[in-house]
XYZ file of C-alpha atoms in Angstrom:
243
model
C 93.684 70.328 123.317
C 97.246 69.165 122.563
C 100.111 71.672 122.692
C 101.121 73.361 119.440
C 104.757 72.244 119.812
C 105.572 68.929 121.491
C 109.227 67.928 121.835
C 110.091 64.572 123.428
C 113.566 63.201 124.205
C 115.016 65.295 121.365
C 118.662 64.697 120.507
C 121.098 65.770 117.816
C 124.602 64.457 117.196
C 127.210 65.687 114.757
C 129.636 62.773 114.713
C 130.838 62.375 118.290
C 129.582 65.821 119.326
C 126.232 65.912 121.136
C 124.561 69.270 120.384
C 121.172 68.454 121.944
C 120.801 65.688 124.505
C 117.315 64.348 125.219
C 115.314 67.500 125.935
C 111.553 67.585 126.499
C 109.229 70.591 126.355
C 105.917 71.825 125.014
C 104.711 75.205 123.785
C 100.987 75.786 124.197
C 98.827 77.379 121.520
C 99.070 81.158 121.649
C 102.024 81.054 124.047
C 105.358 82.893 123.940
C 108.188 80.594 125.027
C 111.551 82.227 125.720
C 114.455 79.914 124.873
C 117.614 80.853 126.769
C 121.122 79.492 127.021
C 124.778 80.408 126.538
C 126.354 80.373 123.083
C 126.619 76.789 121.896
C 123.898 75.544 124.249
C 121.876 74.001 121.407
C 119.143 76.617 120.909
C 119.596 77.181 117.184
C 120.061 73.463 116.541
C 116.750 72.780 118.305
C 114.916 75.413 116.262
C 116.338 74.005 113.025
C 115.143 70.518 113.954
C 111.677 71.875 114.733
C 111.588 73.547 111.314
C 112.824 70.394 109.581
C 116.072 72.048 108.480
C 118.101 69.478 110.426
C 117.391 65.780 110.762
C 116.525 64.509 114.235
C 119.024 62.029 115.694
C 116.765 60.802 118.505
C 113.343 61.633 119.902
C 110.316 63.204 118.272
C 108.704 66.527 117.388
C 105.034 67.253 116.757
C 103.897 70.629 115.397
C 100.122 71.031 115.471
C 99.913 67.261 115.253
C 102.349 66.977 112.328
C 105.335 64.676 112.711
C 108.713 66.402 112.564
C 110.287 63.630 110.501
C 107.632 62.357 108.101
C 105.611 65.574 107.616
C 108.283 68.240 107.322
C 106.711 69.820 104.240
C 103.457 70.324 106.148
C 105.313 71.855 109.086
C 107.065 74.339 106.807
C 103.700 75.437 105.420
C 102.350 76.415 108.860
C 105.598 77.759 110.338
C 107.678 80.883 109.963
C 111.383 80.912 110.812
C 113.546 83.983 111.313
C 117.131 82.797 111.328
C 119.797 84.468 113.435
C 122.211 84.881 110.523
C 120.466 84.065 107.252
C 116.995 85.538 107.032
C 117.511 87.801 104.023
C 119.702 87.870 100.935
C 122.051 90.774 101.738
C 122.642 91.887 98.145
C 118.920 92.097 97.382
C 116.767 95.059 98.345
C 113.922 94.619 100.832
C 111.415 94.578 97.979
C 113.452 92.013 96.050
C 113.608 89.842 99.167
C 109.814 89.999 99.385
C 109.612 88.887 95.746
C 112.078 86.043 96.254
C 110.698 84.611 99.491
C 107.127 85.100 98.332
C 107.897 83.026 95.259
C 109.698 80.339 97.255
C 106.718 80.145 99.614
C 104.317 79.695 96.709
C 102.369 82.920 97.258
C 100.241 84.186 94.383
C 101.554 87.153 92.392
C 98.759 89.369 93.692
C 99.638 88.436 97.266
C 103.318 89.211 96.690
C 102.400 92.601 95.210
C 100.275 93.322 98.269
C 103.179 92.517 100.557
C 105.505 94.696 98.496
C 103.189 97.663 98.865
C 102.725 97.012 102.573
C 106.477 96.973 103.179
C 106.913 100.075 101.040
C 104.431 101.818 103.316
C 106.397 100.817 106.418
C 109.855 101.944 105.295
C 111.243 105.207 103.949
C 111.492 105.122 100.151
C 115.280 105.448 100.379
C 115.485 102.142 102.247
C 113.310 99.885 100.105
C 115.658 100.145 97.125
C 119.076 99.593 98.737
C 120.694 96.230 99.538
C 119.526 94.883 102.871
C 123.186 94.591 103.919
C 123.281 98.408 103.955
C 120.209 98.832 106.154
C 120.528 99.782 109.849
C 120.357 96.625 112.007
C 116.950 97.497 113.442
C 115.431 98.051 109.988
C 117.030 94.871 108.672
C 115.445 92.877 111.509
C 112.106 94.553 110.807
C 112.302 93.423 107.178
C 113.361 89.907 108.222
C 110.339 89.580 110.503
C 108.058 90.937 107.780
C 109.318 88.305 105.333
C 108.966 85.575 107.995
C 105.301 86.488 108.477
C 104.243 86.759 104.825
C 102.643 83.304 104.834
C 100.658 84.087 108.018
C 102.207 81.144 109.922
C 100.571 79.595 112.977
C 103.947 78.806 114.556
C 106.726 81.413 114.598
C 110.331 80.568 115.479
C 112.583 83.571 116.093
C 116.311 82.997 116.586
C 117.957 85.949 118.389
C 115.619 88.456 116.670
C 116.841 91.458 118.697
C 120.559 90.725 118.523
C 122.571 93.861 117.786
C 119.691 96.356 117.902
C 119.210 99.332 120.213
C 116.843 99.199 123.239
C 114.126 101.210 121.500
C 114.073 98.862 118.521
C 114.056 95.910 120.926
C 110.944 97.243 122.667
C 109.160 97.785 119.354
C 110.075 94.279 118.278
C 108.548 92.816 121.423
C 105.419 94.911 120.906
C 105.125 93.191 117.537
C 105.578 89.797 119.201
C 102.764 90.610 121.645
C 100.553 91.625 118.720
C 101.212 88.242 117.129
C 100.318 86.517 120.399
C 96.992 88.381 120.500
C 96.300 86.991 117.026
C 96.701 83.483 118.424
C 100.192 82.773 117.125
C 102.504 80.375 118.952
C 105.994 81.838 119.338
C 109.317 80.296 120.315
C 112.034 82.946 120.621
C 115.690 82.570 121.541
C 117.495 85.466 123.180
C 120.727 86.393 124.909
C 119.135 89.473 126.490
C 118.075 88.257 129.916
C 115.875 91.290 130.503
C 113.721 90.025 127.613
C 113.108 86.700 129.325
C 110.434 88.203 131.550
C 108.441 89.223 128.456
C 107.778 85.535 127.716
C 104.924 83.506 129.183
C 107.397 80.757 130.054
C 111.130 80.312 129.705
C 113.286 77.284 128.991
C 116.999 77.366 129.802
C 119.328 74.859 128.192
C 123.052 74.324 128.708
C 125.308 71.987 126.765
C 122.268 70.466 125.092
C 120.407 69.702 128.341
C 117.284 71.349 129.736
C 118.209 72.852 133.098
C 115.195 75.002 134.007
C 111.652 75.647 132.780
C 108.692 77.663 134.016
C 107.022 81.032 134.262
C 109.559 83.786 134.967
C 107.748 85.171 138.022
C 107.260 81.684 139.490
C 110.909 80.762 138.981
C 112.111 83.958 140.610
C 109.775 83.501 143.557
C 110.831 79.886 144.141
C 114.517 80.657 143.825
C 114.444 83.745 146.036
C 116.756 85.463 143.546
C 116.206 89.132 142.660
C 116.737 89.143 138.884
C 116.506 86.947 135.820
C 120.254 87.348 135.327
C 120.908 85.920 138.810
C 118.484 83.067 138.131
C 120.152 82.277 134.816
C 123.650 82.260 136.327
C 122.500 80.022 139.189
C 120.828 77.554 136.811
C 123.978 77.281 134.695
C 126.224 76.978 137.754
C 124.012 74.246 139.274
C 124.165 72.297 136.009
C 127.953 72.635 135.854
C 128.309 71.026 139.263
C 126.234 67.942 138.379
């Protein structure tokens, strides 16, 4: 069976600046892929191309057999995207965000009402009626993930989902990711927290738009002889800098 996400020779230019430079990778069905790299490495740009939010400069993307250029509408219907910076409207309440994104996604009114009640059951009453900008970071991320999942997507792209939250919230977030995996979802998640990398089935490290390392965390550590994921990450970046 083909992989759920197939990326071949993917490139993105903004004028003379090369943000992504000919990367190849696949994400298997039901797999969690951890996407790592320094700031500016090209992670967010890659996710936006996969979602069809940015045009591809070179290469190709297939999502469950759908072409990333000619079938972007179909890809959006089966995918959920949690953006690093813009996942919710900050001046709207959590419930109003559910209404808005449910409408944009084409959900039926009854389905939107069901989601509203579900979110109301998850959050304290005081939090469902205040602007999301005023929510604690962990709660705001919880709402963002909830909204991302309202359409029950097969492919889930999470861009720095645990950025700025405390360790306890981070653990709960990853428990939710594992629950999604058990339901057969395919998940691509970017992170700056290197301790999270070992939660993924496989990791992909990119630097300056190039793929520099890919594989299962335990296998990569064993082959490298390095003691931690942080040491592995630093070595991969350093090796790329010298080439």
